Short mmCIF file of C-alpha atoms in Angstrom, two decimals:
data_model
loop_
_atom_site.label_atom_id
_atom_site.label_comp_id
_atom_site.label_asym_id
_atom_site.label_seq_id
_atom_site.Cartn_x
_atom_site.Cartn_y
_atom_site.Cartn_z
CA MET Z 1 12.99 46.66 16.58
CA SER Z 2 12.10 47.06 12.54
CA GLY Z 3 8.80 45.39 12.05
CA HIS Z 4 9.79 45.78 7.65
CA ARG Z 5 9.21 41.78 7.65
CA VAL Z 6 7.75 41.46 11.03
CA LEU Z 7 4.27 39.14 11.64
CA ALA Z 8 2.14 39.86 14.72
CA LEU Z 9 0.50 36.65 15.60
CA ASP Z 10 -2.55 36.44 17.82
CA ALA Z 11 -1.98 32.70 20.48
CA ASP Z 12 -5.36 31.43 21.10
CA GLY Z 13 -7.53 31.35 18.51
CA VAL Z 14 -4.31 31.73 16.14
CA LEU Z 15 -2.07 29.33 16.75
CA LEU Z 16 -3.07 27.32 19.55
CA ASP Z 17 -6.32 25.58 20.79
CA TYR Z 18 -7.40 27.71 23.47
CA ASN Z 19 -11.38 26.04 23.02
CA LEU Z 20 -9.90 22.37 23.26
CA ALA Z 21 -7.57 22.87 26.11
CA TYR Z 22 -10.28 25.01 28.36
CA ALA Z 23 -12.38 21.22 27.94
CA THR Z 24 -8.87 19.47 29.86
CA ALA Z 25 -8.31 21.94 32.12
CA TRP Z 26 -12.08 21.09 33.51
CA ARG Z 27 -11.37 16.98 33.53
CA ARG Z 28 -8.56 19.05 35.71
CA ALA Z 29 -10.82 20.47 37.98
CA PHE Z 30 -13.53 18.42 38.37
CA GLY Z 31 -12.44 15.00 36.86
CA ARG Z 32 -14.55 15.11 34.18
CA TYR Z 33 -14.26 15.96 30.34
CA PRO Z 34 -17.35 17.72 29.27
CA ASP Z 35 -19.44 16.35 26.26
CA LEU Z 36 -19.01 18.69 22.66
CA ARG Z 37 -22.07 20.81 23.25
CA ASN Z 38 -21.80 23.39 19.78
CA PRO Z 39 -18.81 22.54 17.56
CA HIS Z 40 -19.79 26.07 15.82
CA ALA Z 41 -19.63 27.99 19.28
CA TYR Z 42 -16.86 30.72 19.51
CA TRP Z 43 -16.22 30.77 23.44
CA ALA Z 44 -15.19 28.01 24.93
CA ALA Z 45 -17.87 27.70 27.40
CA ASP Z 46 -20.59 27.74 25.04
CA ARG Z 47 -18.56 24.98 22.91
CA TRP Z 48 -18.80 22.59 25.85
CA ASP Z 49 -21.77 20.74 27.98
CA VAL Z 50 -20.50 22.89 31.27
CA GLU Z 51 -22.67 24.85 33.70
CA ARG Z 52 -22.32 28.55 34.54
CA LEU Z 53 -20.05 28.56 38.16
CA SER Z 54 -20.17 30.81 40.96
CA GLY Z 55 -17.93 30.58 44.16
CA GLU Z 56 -15.90 27.77 45.17
CA ALA Z 57 -15.89 26.21 42.06
CA LEU Z 58 -15.35 28.79 40.04
CA HIS Z 59 -12.40 29.55 42.07
CA ARG Z 60 -11.11 26.00 41.67
CA PHE Z 61 -11.76 25.95 37.71
CA ARG Z 62 -9.91 29.55 37.30
CA ALA Z 63 -6.76 28.03 39.66
CA GLY Z 64 -6.12 25.66 36.71
CA PHE Z 65 -4.82 28.22 34.45
CA ASP Z 66 -1.43 28.48 35.45
CA ALA Z 67 1.79 28.47 33.75
CA GLN Z 68 0.91 24.06 33.50
CA PHE Z 69 -1.83 25.24 32.08
CA TRP Z 70 -0.28 27.78 29.68
CA SER Z 71 2.53 25.29 28.80
CA ALA Z 72 0.38 23.00 27.34
CA LEU Z 73 -1.97 23.81 24.61
CA PRO Z 74 -2.08 22.03 21.20
CA ALA Z 75 -1.75 23.53 17.97
CA VAL Z 76 -4.44 24.74 16.28
CA PRO Z 77 -4.52 22.35 12.71
CA GLY Z 78 -2.73 23.69 9.70
CA ALA Z 79 -0.62 26.53 12.51
CA LEU Z 80 2.34 25.20 12.71
CA ALA Z 81 2.55 24.87 8.98
CA ALA Z 82 1.61 28.17 7.89
CA CYS Z 83 4.25 29.54 9.89
CA GLN Z 84 6.82 27.89 9.12
CA GLN Z 85 6.21 29.09 5.27
CA LEU Z 86 5.79 32.35 6.68
CA GLU Z 87 9.09 32.23 8.12
CA ALA Z 88 10.12 30.16 5.47
CA ALA Z 89 9.90 33.38 3.37
CA GLY Z 90 11.93 35.71 5.82
CA PHE Z 91 9.51 36.77 7.48
CA GLU Z 92 9.54 37.33 11.06
CA LEU Z 93 7.55 35.34 13.51
CA VAL Z 94 5.85 37.18 16.90
CA CYS Z 95 3.68 36.18 18.83
CA LEU Z 96 1.39 39.12 20.58
CA THR Z 97 -1.06 37.69 22.88
CA ALA Z 98 -3.72 39.24 25.19
CA LEU Z 99 -2.36 36.83 28.48
CA GLN Z 100 -1.30 38.35 31.53
CA PRO Z 101 2.75 38.74 31.18
CA HIS Z 102 3.90 36.51 33.57
CA PHE Z 103 2.76 33.84 31.83
CA ALA Z 104 4.83 35.19 28.44
CA GLN Z 105 7.43 32.12 29.54
CA ALA Z 106 5.09 29.38 29.95
CA ARG Z 107 3.23 30.75 26.18
CA LEU Z 108 6.68 30.87 25.27
CA GLY Z 109 7.66 27.35 26.09
CA ASN Z 110 4.46 26.28 24.65
CA LEU Z 111 4.97 27.29 21.28
CA GLN Z 112 8.47 26.37 20.77
CA ALA Z 113 8.13 22.92 22.25
CA LEU Z 114 5.44 22.63 19.34
CA GLY Z 115 8.07 23.88 17.06
CA PHE Z 116 6.18 26.86 16.28
CA PRO Z 117 9.68 28.97 14.55
CA ILE Z 118 8.72 31.56 16.70
CA GLY Z 119 11.13 33.49 19.71
CA ARG Z 120 9.52 35.59 21.06
CA VAL Z 121 6.04 36.22 22.91
CA ILE Z 122 4.94 39.62 23.40
CA ALA Z 123 1.73 39.55 26.83
CA THR Z 124 0.06 42.50 26.97
CA GLY Z 125 -2.42 41.59 29.61
CA SER Z 126 -6.35 42.12 28.77
CA ASP Z 127 -6.94 45.27 30.06
CA ALA Z 128 -9.43 46.76 27.08
CA SER Z 129 -10.50 50.26 29.52
CA ASP Z 130 -8.31 52.18 26.46
CA GLY Z 131 -9.34 50.28 23.72
CA SER Z 132 -7.09 46.88 22.26
CA PRO Z 133 -4.65 46.18 25.14
CA LYS Z 134 -2.51 45.63 22.09
CA ALA Z 135 -2.05 48.69 20.69
CA ALA Z 136 0.23 50.04 22.71
CA ALA Z 137 2.88 47.08 21.47
CA LEU Z 138 1.84 47.54 17.88
CA ALA Z 139 3.19 51.18 18.13
CA GLN Z 140 6.30 50.35 19.68
CA LEU Z 141 6.43 46.84 16.93
CA LYS Z 142 5.42 47.93 14.10
CA PRO Z 143 4.57 44.56 12.36
CA LEU Z 144 3.61 44.32 8.39
CA ALA Z 145 0.20 42.29 9.78
CA LEU Z 146 -1.69 41.72 12.99
CA VAL Z 147 -3.39 38.13 12.61
CA ASP Z 148 -6.38 37.54 15.64
CA ASP Z 149 -9.32 36.09 15.96
CA TYR Z 150 -10.95 38.66 17.73
CA LEU Z 151 -12.14 41.86 16.79
CA PRO Z 152 -12.18 43.93 19.59
CA ASN Z 153 -8.38 43.59 19.37
CA PHE Z 154 -7.82 45.36 15.81
CA ALA Z 155 -9.69 48.78 17.74
CA GLY Z 156 -6.59 51.10 17.34
CA LEU Z 157 -4.76 49.76 15.16
CA PRO Z 158 -1.72 51.58 14.04
CA GLU Z 159 -1.26 53.43 9.98
CA GLY Z 160 0.60 51.23 8.02
CA ILE Z 161 -0.05 47.97 9.64
CA HIS Z 162 -2.20 44.59 7.99
CA GLY Z 163 -5.56 44.19 9.61
CA ALA Z 164 -5.76 40.36 9.05
CA LEU Z 165 -8.57 39.03 11.25
CA VAL Z 166 -9.64 35.18 11.28
CA LEU Z 167 -13.31 33.96 11.91
CA ARG Z 168 -13.48 30.89 12.89
CA GLU Z 169 -16.15 29.09 15.17
CA PRO Z 170 -19.22 31.83 13.89
CA ASP Z 171 -21.68 31.09 16.67
CA GLY Z 172 -21.98 33.79 19.36
CA SER Z 173 -18.70 35.36 17.41
CA PRO Z 174 -18.04 38.90 18.50
CA ASN Z 175 -16.64 39.88 14.80
CA CYS Z 176 -19.68 40.71 13.50
CA GLY Z 177 -20.65 44.59 12.95
CA PRO Z 178 -18.68 47.83 11.18
CA ALA Z 179 -15.96 47.11 12.90
CA LEU Z 180 -15.39 44.54 9.80
CA GLN Z 181 -15.11 47.33 7.09
CA GLN Z 182 -12.04 48.95 9.20
CA LEU Z 183 -10.00 45.65 8.32
CA HIS Z 184 -8.00 44.81 5.35
CA SER Z 185 -8.52 41.35 4.83
CA THR Z 186 -10.36 38.40 6.65
CA HIS Z 187 -9.35 34.43 6.62
CA ALA Z 188 -10.53 30.84 8.12
CA SER Z 189 -7.60 30.73 9.40
CA LEU Z 190 -4.00 31.31 9.85
CA ALA Z 191 -2.93 28.77 7.17
CA ALA Z 192 -5.72 30.67 5.00
CA PHE Z 193 -3.81 34.16 5.92
CA ALA Z 194 -0.27 32.73 4.78
CA HIS Z 195 -1.76 31.53 1.51
CA SER Z 196 -2.86 34.73 0.96
CA TRP Z 197 -0.76 36.82 2.27
CA LEU Z 198 2.50 34.46 0.37
CA ALA Z 199 0.67 34.77 -2.95
CA GLN Z 200 0.22 38.35 -2.97
CA ARG Z 201 3.85 39.54 -2.91
CA GLN Z 202 4.88 36.40 -5.36
CA GLU Z 203 2.84 38.77 -7.25
CA ASN Z 204 3.99 41.90 -5.95
#
C-alpha cells in the first residue's frame, strides 16, 4: 500500500477512551463502578479509586478484557469529527494499535460502530523487547504520520514519517524526557492534530 495519503492513528487514548472503559470493566468484574481518584492521571489504575489486584481477583479482572470489551470502548471527545475532517481532506486513516492481533476485528467493529471512517486495523501486540511494537508495521505501511499517545511507540520511527504525540493526562505520564526532542509535533488531542495538520497543508 502506498502511504502517500495514509495517516496511522493509535486507538487507546487517541481514538478511543480506554481510561473510561476501564471503569466499566471494573464494574463488570466486581459489581461496582469505581470513584474517580485523579482525573489528570495518565494510567487508568491511577485515575480510578481501585485497589491493586493479585491472584484470583486479578485473573477475574483480566478475563473481562475480551472481545466484548474491545468492541465497546467509547470515542475520545472530538476524535470522530477529527477523523471525518481528515478523511474529507483525502487522507486514508489506518488504526495502528498495540492490541493483541486476535482482537483486531473487535477493534475494527468498535470503530466502525462509532462511525469512524476507518476500514483497516493493524494490531501489533505489545511486545516492546525490540523497541516499539509498531516499528515493523510502520516500516511496511509508510504512512505520512503516526499519531500516538505513548512516547515509547515512536522509538525507531522510520525516516519520513511525521511523529505526532498526543499529550493527554499529565500525572504519571511516560511522555517526557529527551525522546520528546525526536518528535515532529505534540498536541493536546487528535482534534488538535487534525486542525494543525490540515492548516499546514492549506498553507502549502
